Amino acid sequence: MKYVQTIMIFLLALLFCLPSALGDEITVPEFTNIKSFSFPDSPALSFVRNLGCGWNLGNTFDAFDDSMIGNKQNLEKYWCGVKTTQEMITTVYKAGFRSIRLPVSWHNHVDTDFNIDAKWMDRVQEVVDWCMNEGFYVILNTHHDVGIKYYYPDTAHAESSERYLSCIWKQIAERFRDYNEHLILESFNEPRLKDTDVEWWLNPIDPRCIDSAKEISRLNQVFVNVVRAAGGKNAERYLMLPGYDASPEGALSAYYVLPEDSIENHLIVSVHAYTPYEFALNLQGTDSFSASRRADQNAVTSFMDKLYRHFIAKGIPVVIGEYGALDKNNLQSRVDFFSWYVANASARSIPCLVWDNNAFSGSGERFGFLKRQTLTWPFPDIVQAIQTYALQP
């Protein structure tokens, strides 16, 4: 009898726990309040819709260590722990992603005249080929190359910055000159006054910021000129161009000026937006986001509305090359975030490429999505949310 009572107590306890367990089920929200937007007839806007939902091969070719001695080919797995494989690229495509951004740091792979190491260039090209053969649109850039030895966006370093970027982009553009429109080139990543108090803040009244923002626009023009002069399909290739620190504010600044170009409607505004910051990027910030909470909704739609009015409504495409939200053991909040973010970007014809650094544990910035060692997706609910609301061609 005592045994039966014990079993009954256990069953009752389990019954009382069931509502809590069921309440933990992850759901992708459905929206009835997404605003509709109109668009001008623009070939460039039509083109970027093909990018659909995108993924970043982060912490891979962008990894660097300026003091590293030895085989610098190993830098590819220095931060993420694994080298890229063709099977990995196929796995990303099968998950429904249609564009891949390949961040590449080049400064650890050049000689004193900025000639790129042939093995490094060959390896980057190999992965680009895997992506192209799979059917991806590929964005190739210069990533962690900002520094006074390479390019530094202020007038004091204008000459040396132009020399570095001209040398690097001439080699890249010539290597990929015959690749079709599925390859997009991006001038640089988050150009800014590195190691200053305004590194991540475009202060509109600070003379240093004004000077840097103007210099970034000038260097974007240098980039366009070099790529177009490289011949082949570069004459009509789509090019991506960030403003100060690649922020929306940097692109919306009065000092962000799209370059003059030899072909019309082939320039794309590049922005990064880990917004709202306290939820998406601040490790000590909130772990809560609700797709039904007005403040959270507005934190996303506010900057998107500004980009729409300033660029998209005028036929100028925008791509969010990086976005995401830190894993704070808050899966439902992240599912809400990705659903609302991607749905609203798609409504404004803005493709988004999620940042993936292959980090799933520890106390640092966990932005992992594809576990590259096992080719598995630990957060399928987030992938589902992204695919549910992704931009369609």
Short mmCIF file of C-alpha atoms in Angstrom, two decimals:
data_model
loop_
_atom_site.label_atom_id
_atom_site.label_comp_id
_atom_site.label_asym_id
_atom_site.label_seq_id
_atom_site.Cartn_x
_atom_site.Cartn_y
_atom_site.Cartn_z
CA MET A 1 0.00 0.00 0.00
CA LYS A 2 2.83 2.34 0.88
CA TYR A 3 4.40 1.62 -2.53
CA VAL A 4 1.12 2.50 -4.30
CA GLN A 5 0.90 5.78 -2.37
CA THR A 6 4.44 6.65 -3.44
CA ILE A 7 3.58 6.03 -7.09
CA MET A 8 0.43 8.16 -6.78
CA ILE A 9 2.38 11.04 -5.26
CA PHE A 10 4.92 10.83 -8.10
CA LEU A 11 2.17 10.84 -10.76
CA LEU A 12 0.44 13.81 -9.16
CA ALA A 13 3.72 15.71 -9.03
CA LEU A 14 4.32 14.94 -12.69
CA LEU A 15 0.81 16.12 -13.55
CA PHE A 16 1.37 19.43 -11.81
CA CYS A 17 4.65 19.86 -13.71
CA LEU A 18 3.10 19.27 -17.14
CA PRO A 19 1.66 22.77 -17.65
CA SER A 20 5.05 24.24 -16.89
CA ALA A 21 6.74 21.88 -19.30
CA LEU A 22 4.19 22.57 -22.01
CA GLY A 23 4.61 26.28 -21.43
CA ASP A 24 8.26 25.96 -22.33
CA GLU A 25 7.46 24.84 -25.86
CA ILE A 26 9.16 27.14 -28.36
CA THR A 27 6.86 28.77 -30.91
CA VAL A 28 7.49 30.96 -33.94
CA PRO A 29 5.12 33.92 -33.63
CA GLU A 30 2.64 34.87 -36.34
CA PHE A 31 2.20 38.53 -37.24
CA THR A 32 -0.80 40.50 -38.43
CA ASN A 33 0.74 43.93 -37.88
CA ILE A 34 3.59 44.05 -40.39
CA LYS A 35 3.35 47.28 -42.35
CA SER A 36 3.22 47.12 -46.16
CA PHE A 37 5.70 49.18 -48.19
CA SER A 38 5.80 50.32 -51.80
CA PHE A 39 8.92 50.23 -53.92
CA PRO A 40 10.09 52.06 -57.03
CA ASP A 41 10.95 50.13 -60.17
CA SER A 42 14.63 49.50 -59.54
CA PRO A 43 16.82 46.72 -61.00
CA ALA A 44 19.06 47.01 -57.94
CA LEU A 45 16.16 46.42 -55.54
CA SER A 46 15.11 43.41 -57.61
CA PHE A 47 18.65 42.08 -57.52
CA VAL A 48 19.10 42.16 -53.73
CA ARG A 49 15.86 40.25 -53.20
CA ASN A 50 17.69 37.26 -54.67
CA LEU A 51 19.94 37.20 -51.61
CA GLY A 52 17.01 35.95 -49.54
CA CYS A 53 18.17 35.03 -46.06
CA GLY A 54 21.91 34.94 -45.52
CA TRP A 55 24.61 33.54 -43.27
CA ASN A 56 28.09 34.73 -42.31
CA LEU A 57 31.09 32.37 -42.25
CA GLY A 58 32.28 34.31 -39.22
CA ASN A 59 35.47 33.92 -37.18
CA THR A 60 37.06 32.02 -40.04
CA PHE A 61 38.93 33.86 -42.80
CA ASP A 62 38.56 37.03 -40.76
CA ALA A 63 40.58 35.57 -37.86
CA PHE A 64 43.94 37.20 -37.23
CA ASP A 65 46.81 37.46 -34.77
CA ASP A 66 49.33 40.15 -35.62
CA SER A 67 51.99 38.38 -33.54
CA MET A 68 51.43 34.92 -34.98
CA ILE A 69 54.48 33.11 -36.29
CA GLY A 70 54.33 30.05 -38.51
CA ASN A 71 51.86 28.77 -41.06
CA LYS A 72 49.30 31.56 -41.40
CA GLN A 73 47.03 29.23 -43.32
CA ASN A 74 46.04 27.90 -39.90
CA LEU A 75 44.44 31.24 -39.07
CA GLU A 76 41.30 29.97 -40.79
CA LYS A 77 40.52 27.77 -37.77
CA TYR A 78 42.28 29.91 -35.16
CA TRP A 79 39.05 31.43 -33.77
CA CYS A 80 36.37 28.91 -34.75
CA GLY A 81 38.33 25.68 -34.26
CA VAL A 82 37.56 24.05 -37.59
CA LYS A 83 38.41 24.52 -41.27
CA THR A 84 35.64 25.10 -43.77
CA THR A 85 34.56 22.12 -45.87
CA GLN A 86 32.45 21.78 -49.00
CA GLU A 87 29.99 19.68 -47.00
CA MET A 88 29.60 22.59 -44.57
CA ILE A 89 28.61 24.92 -47.41
CA THR A 90 26.11 22.36 -48.69
CA THR A 91 24.61 22.06 -45.20
CA VAL A 92 23.99 25.82 -45.09
CA TYR A 93 22.29 25.74 -48.49
CA LYS A 94 20.07 22.80 -47.54
CA ALA A 95 18.94 24.77 -44.48
CA GLY A 96 17.41 27.35 -46.84
CA PHE A 97 20.04 30.10 -46.83
CA ARG A 98 20.72 31.65 -50.21
CA SER A 99 23.55 34.11 -49.57
CA ILE A 100 26.87 33.76 -47.75
CA ARG A 101 29.13 36.55 -46.58
CA LEU A 102 32.82 35.62 -46.45
CA PRO A 103 34.60 38.04 -44.12
CA VAL A 104 38.34 37.98 -44.92
CA SER A 105 41.23 39.68 -43.14
CA TRP A 106 44.04 40.18 -45.62
CA HIS A 107 46.68 42.14 -43.68
CA ASN A 108 48.19 39.01 -42.08
CA HIS A 109 48.74 37.58 -45.56
CA VAL A 110 50.60 40.31 -47.42
CA ASP A 111 54.24 41.24 -47.89
CA THR A 112 55.69 44.73 -47.42
CA ASP A 113 54.30 45.78 -50.81
CA PHE A 114 50.84 44.42 -49.90
CA ASN A 115 51.08 41.49 -52.30
CA ILE A 116 48.64 38.83 -51.08
CA ASP A 117 50.07 35.41 -50.28
CA ALA A 118 49.15 33.08 -53.15
CA LYS A 119 48.14 30.20 -50.87
CA TRP A 120 45.78 32.42 -48.92
CA MET A 121 44.18 33.79 -52.07
CA ASP A 122 43.82 30.28 -53.47
CA ARG A 123 42.14 29.06 -50.31
CA VAL A 124 39.66 31.95 -50.27
CA GLN A 125 38.89 31.29 -53.92
CA GLU A 126 38.34 27.59 -53.23
CA VAL A 127 35.63 28.36 -50.68
CA VAL A 128 34.09 31.04 -52.93
CA ASP A 129 33.88 28.39 -55.66
CA TRP A 130 32.16 25.93 -53.34
CA CYS A 131 29.58 28.59 -52.50
CA MET A 132 29.04 29.64 -56.11
CA ASN A 133 28.72 26.06 -57.30
CA GLU A 134 26.09 25.42 -54.62
CA GLY A 135 24.05 28.36 -55.93
CA PHE A 136 24.78 31.00 -53.31
CA TYR A 137 25.19 34.71 -53.73
CA VAL A 138 28.55 35.47 -52.14
CA ILE A 139 29.71 38.68 -50.46
CA LEU A 140 33.50 38.97 -50.24
CA ASN A 141 35.12 41.78 -48.26
CA THR A 142 38.16 43.12 -46.42
CA HIS A 143 37.41 42.62 -42.73
CA HIS A 144 39.77 43.28 -39.79
CA ASP A 145 42.23 45.35 -41.81
CA VAL A 146 41.62 48.70 -40.14
CA GLY A 147 44.84 49.98 -38.54
CA ILE A 148 47.48 52.59 -39.15
CA LYS A 149 49.73 50.07 -40.96
CA TYR A 150 46.97 49.27 -43.46
CA TYR A 151 43.99 51.58 -43.81
CA TYR A 152 42.82 54.06 -41.20
CA PRO A 153 39.92 56.32 -42.20
CA ASP A 154 41.09 59.84 -41.47
CA THR A 155 42.84 62.48 -43.55
CA ALA A 156 46.12 62.00 -41.65
CA HIS A 157 46.36 58.49 -43.15
CA ALA A 158 44.61 59.17 -46.45
CA GLU A 159 47.57 58.38 -48.69
CA SER A 160 48.60 55.14 -46.96
CA SER A 161 44.96 53.99 -46.69
CA GLU A 162 44.38 54.52 -50.37
CA ARG A 163 47.57 52.66 -51.23
CA TYR A 164 46.64 49.64 -49.10
CA LEU A 165 43.04 49.37 -50.28
CA SER A 166 43.99 49.97 -53.92
CA CYS A 167 46.62 47.22 -53.80
CA ILE A 168 44.39 44.70 -52.06
CA TRP A 169 41.29 45.32 -54.17
CA LYS A 170 43.21 45.32 -57.44
CA GLN A 171 44.41 41.79 -56.68
CA ILE A 172 41.03 40.53 -55.49
CA ALA A 173 39.10 42.09 -58.38
CA GLU A 174 41.53 40.70 -60.94
CA ARG A 175 41.40 37.21 -59.43
CA PHE A 176 37.59 37.16 -59.54
CA ARG A 177 37.11 39.26 -62.70
CA ASP A 178 35.27 36.50 -64.59
CA TYR A 179 32.84 35.55 -61.81
CA ASN A 180 29.20 36.36 -62.51
CA GLU A 181 26.79 38.61 -60.61
CA HIS A 182 26.44 36.05 -57.81
CA LEU A 183 29.71 37.44 -56.45
CA ILE A 184 29.36 40.79 -54.66
CA LEU A 185 32.36 42.74 -53.38
CA GLU A 186 32.19 44.81 -50.18
CA SER A 187 34.73 47.60 -49.69
CA PHE A 188 35.51 47.03 -46.02
CA ASN A 189 34.02 46.01 -42.69
CA GLU A 190 32.98 48.53 -40.03
CA PRO A 191 35.46 51.30 -41.00
CA ARG A 192 36.03 53.49 -37.95
CA LEU A 193 38.49 55.35 -35.77
CA LYS A 194 39.79 52.24 -34.06
CA ASP A 195 41.01 52.51 -30.45
CA THR A 196 39.42 55.91 -29.81
CA ASP A 197 36.50 56.99 -27.63
CA VAL A 198 34.36 57.39 -30.75
CA GLU A 199 35.24 54.01 -32.27
CA TRP A 200 31.64 52.79 -32.04
CA TRP A 201 29.83 56.13 -32.03
CA LEU A 202 29.49 58.53 -34.90
CA ASN A 203 29.29 61.78 -32.96
CA PRO A 204 27.82 64.20 -35.53
CA ILE A 205 29.51 67.25 -33.95
CA ASP A 206 32.93 65.72 -33.30
CA PRO A 207 35.44 66.96 -35.93
CA ARG A 208 37.23 63.60 -35.85
CA CYS A 209 34.03 61.76 -36.75
CA ILE A 210 33.16 64.22 -39.50
CA ASP A 211 36.64 63.87 -40.95
CA SER A 212 36.47 60.06 -40.77
CA ALA A 213 33.00 59.85 -42.30
CA LYS A 214 34.12 61.98 -45.23
CA GLU A 215 37.26 59.87 -45.65
CA ILE A 216 35.21 56.66 -45.67
CA SER A 217 33.11 58.04 -48.52
CA ARG A 218 36.31 58.94 -50.38
CA LEU A 219 37.77 55.46 -49.84
CA ASN A 220 34.52 53.90 -51.05
CA GLN A 221 35.03 55.88 -54.26
CA VAL A 222 38.60 54.54 -54.50
CA PHE A 223 37.25 51.01 -54.07
CA VAL A 224 34.66 51.43 -56.83
CA ASN A 225 37.24 52.91 -59.22
CA VAL A 226 39.72 50.07 -58.61
CA VAL A 227 37.16 47.29 -59.04
CA ARG A 228 35.65 48.76 -62.21
CA ALA A 229 39.13 49.21 -63.72
CA ALA A 230 39.96 45.53 -63.12
CA GLY A 231 37.89 44.55 -66.14
CA GLY A 232 35.84 41.47 -66.90
CA LYS A 233 32.50 41.21 -65.14
CA ASN A 234 33.71 43.75 -62.57
CA ALA A 235 32.43 46.41 -64.97
CA GLU A 236 28.88 45.64 -63.87
CA ARG A 237 29.37 43.82 -60.56
CA TYR A 238 27.22 44.86 -57.60
CA LEU A 239 29.30 46.51 -54.88
CA MET A 240 28.49 47.01 -51.18
CA LEU A 241 29.54 50.15 -49.33
CA PRO A 242 29.34 50.78 -45.56
CA GLY A 243 29.44 54.11 -43.75
CA TYR A 244 31.10 54.85 -40.42
CA ASP A 245 31.37 51.59 -38.39
CA ALA A 246 28.79 50.13 -40.82
CA SER A 247 26.03 51.36 -38.51
CA PRO A 248 22.68 52.61 -39.79
CA GLU A 249 23.64 56.00 -38.36
CA GLY A 250 26.84 55.94 -40.41
CA ALA A 251 24.90 55.33 -43.62
CA LEU A 252 22.26 57.90 -42.73
CA SER A 253 24.88 60.56 -41.99
CA ALA A 254 25.07 63.62 -44.23
CA TYR A 255 28.70 62.67 -44.86
CA TYR A 256 27.87 59.26 -46.35
CA VAL A 257 27.92 59.78 -50.12
CA LEU A 258 27.49 56.98 -52.63
CA PRO A 259 30.37 56.98 -55.13
CA GLU A 260 30.09 58.03 -58.73
CA ASP A 261 29.95 54.92 -60.87
CA SER A 262 30.41 53.98 -64.50
CA ILE A 263 27.20 51.91 -64.39
CA GLU A 264 23.87 52.91 -62.88
CA ASN A 265 22.04 51.14 -60.06
CA HIS A 266 24.82 48.73 -59.06
CA LEU A 267 25.76 50.06 -55.62
CA ILE A 268 24.38 48.67 -52.35
CA VAL A 269 24.34 50.34 -48.94
CA SER A 270 25.90 48.01 -46.35
CA VAL A 271 24.85 48.19 -42.70
CA HIS A 272 25.21 46.10 -39.56
CA ALA A 273 22.53 46.26 -36.88
CA TYR A 274 22.61 44.26 -33.65
CA THR A 275 19.52 46.08 -32.45
CA PRO A 276 18.24 46.53 -29.76
CA TYR A 277 21.75 46.64 -28.34
CA GLU A 278 20.90 45.70 -24.74
CA PHE A 279 19.25 42.49 -25.92
CA ALA A 280 21.23 41.59 -29.01
CA LEU A 281 24.82 42.52 -28.25
CA ASN A 282 25.31 43.53 -24.61
CA LEU A 283 26.37 40.52 -22.52
CA GLN A 284 25.26 42.32 -19.36
CA GLY A 285 22.02 43.56 -20.91
CA THR A 286 18.51 42.14 -20.91
CA ASP A 287 17.75 38.59 -22.01
CA SER A 288 14.14 39.42 -22.82
CA PHE A 289 12.59 40.32 -26.17
CA SER A 290 8.93 40.03 -27.03
CA ALA A 291 7.55 40.35 -30.55
CA SER A 292 4.32 41.65 -29.01
CA ARG A 293 5.92 44.32 -26.82
CA ARG A 294 5.70 47.75 -28.43
CA ALA A 295 9.08 48.99 -27.19
CA ASP A 296 10.84 45.92 -28.57
CA GLN A 297 9.00 46.22 -31.88
CA ASN A 298 9.94 49.88 -32.26
CA ALA A 299 13.58 49.24 -31.42
CA VAL A 300 13.78 47.19 -34.63
CA THR A 301 11.43 49.07 -36.93
CA SER A 302 12.76 52.54 -36.09
CA PHE A 303 16.11 52.18 -37.83
CA MET A 304 14.59 50.13 -40.66
CA ASP A 305 12.06 52.88 -41.37
CA LYS A 306 14.87 55.42 -41.63
CA LEU A 307 16.80 53.23 -44.06
CA TYR A 308 13.65 52.70 -46.11
CA ARG A 309 12.90 56.41 -46.40
CA HIS A 310 16.49 57.48 -47.04
CA PHE A 311 17.48 54.79 -49.54
CA ILE A 312 14.99 52.09 -50.51
CA ALA A 313 12.11 54.44 -51.34
CA LYS A 314 14.51 56.10 -53.78
CA GLY A 315 15.47 52.80 -55.44
CA ILE A 316 18.79 52.36 -53.58
CA PRO A 317 19.16 48.86 -52.07
CA VAL A 318 20.26 48.15 -48.50
CA VAL A 319 21.71 44.89 -47.19
CA ILE A 320 22.06 44.12 -43.49
CA GLY A 321 25.34 42.24 -43.72
CA GLU A 322 25.41 41.35 -40.02
CA TYR A 323 22.74 40.97 -37.37
CA GLY A 324 21.98 38.56 -34.56
CA ALA A 325 21.32 38.14 -30.86
CA LEU A 326 23.59 36.65 -28.23
CA ASP A 327 22.63 33.31 -26.75
CA LYS A 328 21.73 34.12 -23.12
CA ASN A 329 19.85 30.85 -22.56
CA ASN A 330 16.73 32.66 -23.77
CA LEU A 331 15.61 30.68 -26.78
CA GLN A 332 11.99 31.89 -26.98
CA SER A 333 13.07 35.52 -26.77
CA ARG A 334 15.58 34.93 -29.55
CA VAL A 335 12.96 33.21 -31.70
CA ASP A 336 10.69 36.24 -31.16
CA PHE A 337 13.56 38.56 -32.05
CA PHE A 338 14.58 36.80 -35.26
CA SER A 339 10.95 36.47 -36.36
CA TRP A 340 10.16 40.16 -35.87
CA TYR A 341 13.52 41.37 -37.22
CA VAL A 342 13.51 39.32 -40.43
CA ALA A 343 9.79 39.88 -41.09
CA ASN A 344 10.19 43.64 -40.92
CA ALA A 345 13.40 43.68 -42.96
CA SER A 346 11.69 41.58 -45.64
CA ALA A 347 8.71 43.95 -45.68
CA ARG A 348 11.15 46.74 -46.60
CA SER A 349 13.02 44.56 -49.15
CA ILE A 350 16.18 44.35 -47.02
CA PRO A 351 18.08 41.04 -47.08
CA CYS A 352 19.69 40.03 -43.77
CA LEU A 353 22.75 37.86 -43.17
CA VAL A 354 23.00 36.41 -39.67
CA TRP A 355 26.36 36.49 -37.89
CA ASP A 356 27.64 33.00 -36.96
CA ASN A 357 30.91 32.69 -35.01
CA ASN A 358 30.56 28.95 -34.20
CA ALA A 359 30.50 29.76 -30.45
CA PHE A 360 28.08 27.68 -28.37
CA SER A 361 29.61 27.61 -24.89
CA GLY A 362 31.49 29.79 -22.45
CA SER A 363 30.76 33.26 -21.13
CA GLY A 364 31.73 35.18 -24.27
CA GLU A 365 29.79 36.17 -27.38
CA ARG A 366 27.82 33.06 -28.29
CA PHE A 367 26.56 33.68 -31.81
CA GLY A 368 26.76 30.06 -32.98
CA PHE A 369 24.08 28.70 -35.33
CA LEU A 370 25.67 25.93 -37.39
CA LYS A 371 27.81 23.64 -35.26
CA ARG A 372 30.51 23.15 -37.83
CA GLN A 373 32.21 20.20 -36.14
CA THR A 374 29.05 18.09 -36.46
CA LEU A 375 27.17 19.96 -39.23
CA THR A 376 24.11 20.30 -37.01
CA TRP A 377 21.83 23.22 -36.11
CA PRO A 378 21.44 23.34 -32.30
CA PHE A 379 18.68 25.99 -32.56
CA PRO A 380 16.33 24.74 -35.30
CA ASP A 381 13.55 26.99 -33.98
CA ILE A 382 15.62 30.06 -34.85
CA VAL A 383 16.40 28.69 -38.31
CA GLN A 384 12.67 28.07 -38.77
CA ALA A 385 11.90 31.63 -37.68
CA ILE A 386 14.39 33.05 -40.17
CA GLN A 387 13.12 30.88 -43.02
CA THR A 388 9.48 31.65 -42.21
CA TYR A 389 9.95 35.38 -42.74
CA ALA A 390 12.89 35.48 -45.14
CA LEU A 391 12.83 37.79 -48.15
CA GLN A 392 11.55 36.06 -51.29
CA PRO A 393 12.77 36.86 -54.84
#
